[in-house]
Backbone as a ProteinNet text record, in pm:
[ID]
protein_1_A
[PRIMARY]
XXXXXXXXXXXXXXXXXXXXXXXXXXXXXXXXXXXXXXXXXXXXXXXXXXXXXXXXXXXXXXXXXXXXXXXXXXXXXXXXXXXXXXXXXXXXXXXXXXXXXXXXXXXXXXXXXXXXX
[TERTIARY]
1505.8	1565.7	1458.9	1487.5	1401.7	1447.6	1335	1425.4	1305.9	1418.1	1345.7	1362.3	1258.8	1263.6	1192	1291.3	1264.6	1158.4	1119.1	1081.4	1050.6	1061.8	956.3	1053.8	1234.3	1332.3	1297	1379.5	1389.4	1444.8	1409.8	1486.4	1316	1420.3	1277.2	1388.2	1318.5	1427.9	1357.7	1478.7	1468.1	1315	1266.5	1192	1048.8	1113.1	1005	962.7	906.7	856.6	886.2	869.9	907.1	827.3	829.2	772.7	839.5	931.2	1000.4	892.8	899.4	836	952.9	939.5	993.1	926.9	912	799.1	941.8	887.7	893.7	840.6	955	900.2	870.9	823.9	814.2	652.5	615.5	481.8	548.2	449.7	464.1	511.6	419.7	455.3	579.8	684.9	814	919	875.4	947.4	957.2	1105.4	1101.8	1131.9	1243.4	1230.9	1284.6	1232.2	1222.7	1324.9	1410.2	1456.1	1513.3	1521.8	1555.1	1746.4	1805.1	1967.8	1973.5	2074.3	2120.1	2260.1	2303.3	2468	2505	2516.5	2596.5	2718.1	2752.3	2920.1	2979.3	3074.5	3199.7	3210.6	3023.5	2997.1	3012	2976.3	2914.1	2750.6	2723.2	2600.6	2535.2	2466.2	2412.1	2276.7	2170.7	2082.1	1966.9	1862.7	1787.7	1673.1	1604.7	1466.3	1469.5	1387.2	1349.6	1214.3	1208.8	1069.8	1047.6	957.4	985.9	829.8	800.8	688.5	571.4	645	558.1	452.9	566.2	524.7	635.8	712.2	800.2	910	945	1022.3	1116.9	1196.8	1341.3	1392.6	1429.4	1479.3	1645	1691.8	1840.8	1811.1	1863.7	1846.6	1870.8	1920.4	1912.7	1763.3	1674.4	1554.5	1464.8	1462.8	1399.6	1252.9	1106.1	1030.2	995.5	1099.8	1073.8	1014.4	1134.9	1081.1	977.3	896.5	820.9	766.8	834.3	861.8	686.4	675.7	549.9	556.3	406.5	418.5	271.1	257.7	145.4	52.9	-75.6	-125.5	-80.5	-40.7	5.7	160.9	172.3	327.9	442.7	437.9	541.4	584	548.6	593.9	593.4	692.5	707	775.9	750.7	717.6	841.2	881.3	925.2	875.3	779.7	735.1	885.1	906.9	1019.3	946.7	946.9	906.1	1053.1	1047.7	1112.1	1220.1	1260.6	1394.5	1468.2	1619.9	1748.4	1806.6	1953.3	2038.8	2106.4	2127.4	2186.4	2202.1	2002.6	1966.6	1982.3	2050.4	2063.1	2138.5	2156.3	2217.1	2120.8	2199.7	2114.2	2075.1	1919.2	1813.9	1806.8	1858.9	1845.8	1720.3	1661.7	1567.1	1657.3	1642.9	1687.4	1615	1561.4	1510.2	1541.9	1529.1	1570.7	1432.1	1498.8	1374.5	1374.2	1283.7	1291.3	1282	1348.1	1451	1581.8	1603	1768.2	1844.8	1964.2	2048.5	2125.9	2097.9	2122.2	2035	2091	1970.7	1990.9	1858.1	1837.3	1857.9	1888.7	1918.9	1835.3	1808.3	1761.6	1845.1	1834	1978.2	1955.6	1863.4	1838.5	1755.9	1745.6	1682.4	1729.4	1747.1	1854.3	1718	1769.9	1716.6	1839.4	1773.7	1851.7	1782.4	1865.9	1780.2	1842.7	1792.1	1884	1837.3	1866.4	1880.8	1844.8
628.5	751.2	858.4	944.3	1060.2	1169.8	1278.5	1421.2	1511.4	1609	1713.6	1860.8	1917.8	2025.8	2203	2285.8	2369.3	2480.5	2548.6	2680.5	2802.3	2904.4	3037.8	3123.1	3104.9	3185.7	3304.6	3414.2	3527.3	3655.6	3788	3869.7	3964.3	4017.6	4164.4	4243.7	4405.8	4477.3	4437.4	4504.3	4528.5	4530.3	4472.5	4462.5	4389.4	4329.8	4206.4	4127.4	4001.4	3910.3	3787.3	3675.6	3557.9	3440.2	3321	3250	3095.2	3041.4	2896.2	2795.8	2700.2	2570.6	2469.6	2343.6	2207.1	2123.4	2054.8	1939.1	1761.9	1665.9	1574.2	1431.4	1348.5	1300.9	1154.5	1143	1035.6	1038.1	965.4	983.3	1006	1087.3	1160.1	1087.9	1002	897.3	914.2	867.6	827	978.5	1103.8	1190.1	1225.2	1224	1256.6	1375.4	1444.6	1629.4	1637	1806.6	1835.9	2017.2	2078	2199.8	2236.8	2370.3	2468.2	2533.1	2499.2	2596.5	2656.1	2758	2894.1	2857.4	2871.3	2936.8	3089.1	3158.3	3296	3177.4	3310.3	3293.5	3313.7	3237.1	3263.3	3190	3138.2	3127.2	2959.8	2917.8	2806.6	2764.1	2638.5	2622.7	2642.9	2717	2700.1	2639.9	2620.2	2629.7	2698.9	2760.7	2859.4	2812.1	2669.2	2668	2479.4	2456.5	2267.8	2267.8	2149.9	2095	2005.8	1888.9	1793.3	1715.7	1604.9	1546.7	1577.6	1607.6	1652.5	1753.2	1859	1992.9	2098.3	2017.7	2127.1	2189.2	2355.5	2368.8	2434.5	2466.7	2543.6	2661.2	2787.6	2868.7	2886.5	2923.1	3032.3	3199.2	3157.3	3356.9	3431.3	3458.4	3583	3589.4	3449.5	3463.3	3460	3416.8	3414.4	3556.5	3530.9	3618.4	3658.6	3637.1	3725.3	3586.8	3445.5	3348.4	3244.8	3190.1	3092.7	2976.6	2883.1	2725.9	2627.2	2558.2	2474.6	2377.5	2268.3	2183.6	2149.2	2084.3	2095.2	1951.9	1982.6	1818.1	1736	1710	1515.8	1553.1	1675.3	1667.6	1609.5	1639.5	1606.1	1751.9	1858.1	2002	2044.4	2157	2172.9	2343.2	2430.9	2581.8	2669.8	2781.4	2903.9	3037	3086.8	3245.5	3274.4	3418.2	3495.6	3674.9	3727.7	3853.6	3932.4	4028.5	4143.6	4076	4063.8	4038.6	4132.3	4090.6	4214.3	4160.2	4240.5	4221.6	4088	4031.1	3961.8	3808.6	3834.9	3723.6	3617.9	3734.8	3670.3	3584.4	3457.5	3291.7	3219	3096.3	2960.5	2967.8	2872.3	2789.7	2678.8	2592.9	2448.9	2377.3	2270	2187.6	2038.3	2026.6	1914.7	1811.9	1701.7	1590.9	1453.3	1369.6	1268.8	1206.6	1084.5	1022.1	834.6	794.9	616.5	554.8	438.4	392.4	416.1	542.7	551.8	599.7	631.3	629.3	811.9	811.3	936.6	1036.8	1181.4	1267.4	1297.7	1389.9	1422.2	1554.4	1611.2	1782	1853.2	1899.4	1971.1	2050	2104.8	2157.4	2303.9	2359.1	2524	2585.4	2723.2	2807.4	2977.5	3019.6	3133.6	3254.6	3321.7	3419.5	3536.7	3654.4	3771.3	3889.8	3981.2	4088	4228.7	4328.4	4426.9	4531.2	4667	4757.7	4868.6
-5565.3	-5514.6	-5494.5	-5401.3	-5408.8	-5473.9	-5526.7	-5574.5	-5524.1	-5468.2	-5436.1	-5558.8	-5588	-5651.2	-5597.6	-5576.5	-5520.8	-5654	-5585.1	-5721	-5627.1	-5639.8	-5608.8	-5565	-5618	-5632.2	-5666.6	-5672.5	-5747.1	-5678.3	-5749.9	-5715.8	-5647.8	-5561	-5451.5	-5410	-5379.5	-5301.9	-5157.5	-5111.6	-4945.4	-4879.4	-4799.9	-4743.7	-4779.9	-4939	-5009.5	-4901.9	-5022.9	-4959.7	-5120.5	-5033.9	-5139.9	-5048.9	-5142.8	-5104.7	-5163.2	-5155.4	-5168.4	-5141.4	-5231.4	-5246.2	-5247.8	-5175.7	-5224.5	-5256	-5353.4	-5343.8	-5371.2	-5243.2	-5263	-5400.9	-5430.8	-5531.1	-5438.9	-5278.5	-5256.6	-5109.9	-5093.9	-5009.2	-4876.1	-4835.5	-4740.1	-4558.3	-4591.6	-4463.4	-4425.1	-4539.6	-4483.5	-4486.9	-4489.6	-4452.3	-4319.4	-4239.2	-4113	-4102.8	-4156	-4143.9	-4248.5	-4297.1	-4410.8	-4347.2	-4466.6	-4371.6	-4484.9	-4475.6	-4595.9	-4544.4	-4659.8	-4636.4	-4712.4	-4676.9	-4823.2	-4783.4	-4888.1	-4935.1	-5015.9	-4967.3	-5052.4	-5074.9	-5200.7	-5233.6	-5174.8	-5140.4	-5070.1	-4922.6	-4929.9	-4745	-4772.7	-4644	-4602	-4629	-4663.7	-4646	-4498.2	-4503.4	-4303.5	-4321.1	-4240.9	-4209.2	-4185.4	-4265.6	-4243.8	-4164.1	-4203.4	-4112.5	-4093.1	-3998.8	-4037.3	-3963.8	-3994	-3973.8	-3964.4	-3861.2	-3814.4	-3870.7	-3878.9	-3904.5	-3777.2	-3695.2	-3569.4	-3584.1	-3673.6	-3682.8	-3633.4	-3554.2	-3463.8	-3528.5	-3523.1	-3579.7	-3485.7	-3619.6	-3579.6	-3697.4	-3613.3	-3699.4	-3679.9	-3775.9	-3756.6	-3709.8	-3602.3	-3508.8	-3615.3	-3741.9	-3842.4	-3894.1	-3890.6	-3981.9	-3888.4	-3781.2	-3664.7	-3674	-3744	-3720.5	-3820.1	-3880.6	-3998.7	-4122.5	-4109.6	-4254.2	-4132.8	-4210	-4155.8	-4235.6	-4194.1	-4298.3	-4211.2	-4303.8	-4269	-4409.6	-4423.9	-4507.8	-4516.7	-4630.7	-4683.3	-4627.7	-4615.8	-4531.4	-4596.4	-4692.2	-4731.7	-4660.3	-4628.8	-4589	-4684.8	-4832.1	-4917.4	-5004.3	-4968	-5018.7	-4905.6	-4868.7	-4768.5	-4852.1	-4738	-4773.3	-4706	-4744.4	-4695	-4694.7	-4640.4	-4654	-4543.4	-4706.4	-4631.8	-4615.6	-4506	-4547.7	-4475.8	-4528.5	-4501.8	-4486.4	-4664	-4682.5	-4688.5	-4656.4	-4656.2	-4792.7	-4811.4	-4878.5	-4849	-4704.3	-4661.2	-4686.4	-4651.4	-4690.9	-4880	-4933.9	-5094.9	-5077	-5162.5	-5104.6	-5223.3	-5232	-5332.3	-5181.9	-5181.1	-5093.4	-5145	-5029.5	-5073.8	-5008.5	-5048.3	-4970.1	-4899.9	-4808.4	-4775	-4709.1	-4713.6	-4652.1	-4620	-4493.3	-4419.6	-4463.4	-4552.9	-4540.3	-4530.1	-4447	-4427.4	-4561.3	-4584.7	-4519.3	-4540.3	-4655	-4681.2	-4575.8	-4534.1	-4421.5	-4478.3	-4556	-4635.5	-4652.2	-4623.1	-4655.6	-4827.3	-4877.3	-5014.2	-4979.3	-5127.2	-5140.9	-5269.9	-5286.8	-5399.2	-5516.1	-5617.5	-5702.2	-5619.1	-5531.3	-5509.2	-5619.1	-5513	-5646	-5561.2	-5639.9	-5611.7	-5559	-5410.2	-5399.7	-5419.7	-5454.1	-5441.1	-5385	-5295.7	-5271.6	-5269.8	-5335.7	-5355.3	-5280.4	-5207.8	-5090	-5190.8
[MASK]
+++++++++++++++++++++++++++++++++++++++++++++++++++++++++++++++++++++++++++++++++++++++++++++++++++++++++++++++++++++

């Protein structure tokens, strides 16, 4: 099995900055995309960023500029710089990864950001 473990949660006011880690417990080769979600209470899990073995990414138009996801050369940690966080943005951050050969993606337990105004 794989496990992913997130860290670099926490609390900033308005207009912080943070920095999320995932690290993979499996070699890098066989990760095909790697992508970060939040859940607030009450919400849906959405989608905040991904990332493709290519390199290519993708944002959610709320984070768009502001977070910027990448991964480390063995490509088995994989990153979130968030700057100029809002209130809004407070939510668990999950890590999520697709990886060969399971048919299933992996999730991480999160790690809670918060941000207060």
């Amino acid at each position: 099995q794989v496990q992913l473990v997130e860290s670099g949660g926490g609390s900033v006011r308005s207009g912080g900055s943070l920095r999320l880690s995932c690290a993979a417990s499996v070699n890098a080769f066989v990760i095909n995309v790697m992508a970060w979600y939040r859940q607030a209470p009450g919400e849906r899990r959405e989608l905040v960023a991904s990332i493709q073995r290519d390199g290519s990414t993708n944002y959610a138009d709320s984070v768009r500029g502001r977070f910027t996801i990448s991964r480390d050369a063995d490509e088995s940690t994989m990153f979130l710089q968030m700057n100029n966080l809002k209130p809004e943005d407070t939510a668990v951050y999950f890590c999520k990864a697709a990886v060969v050969p399971y048919p299933d993606v992996f999730w991480g337990r999160g790690t809670q950001v918060t941000v207060s105004s």
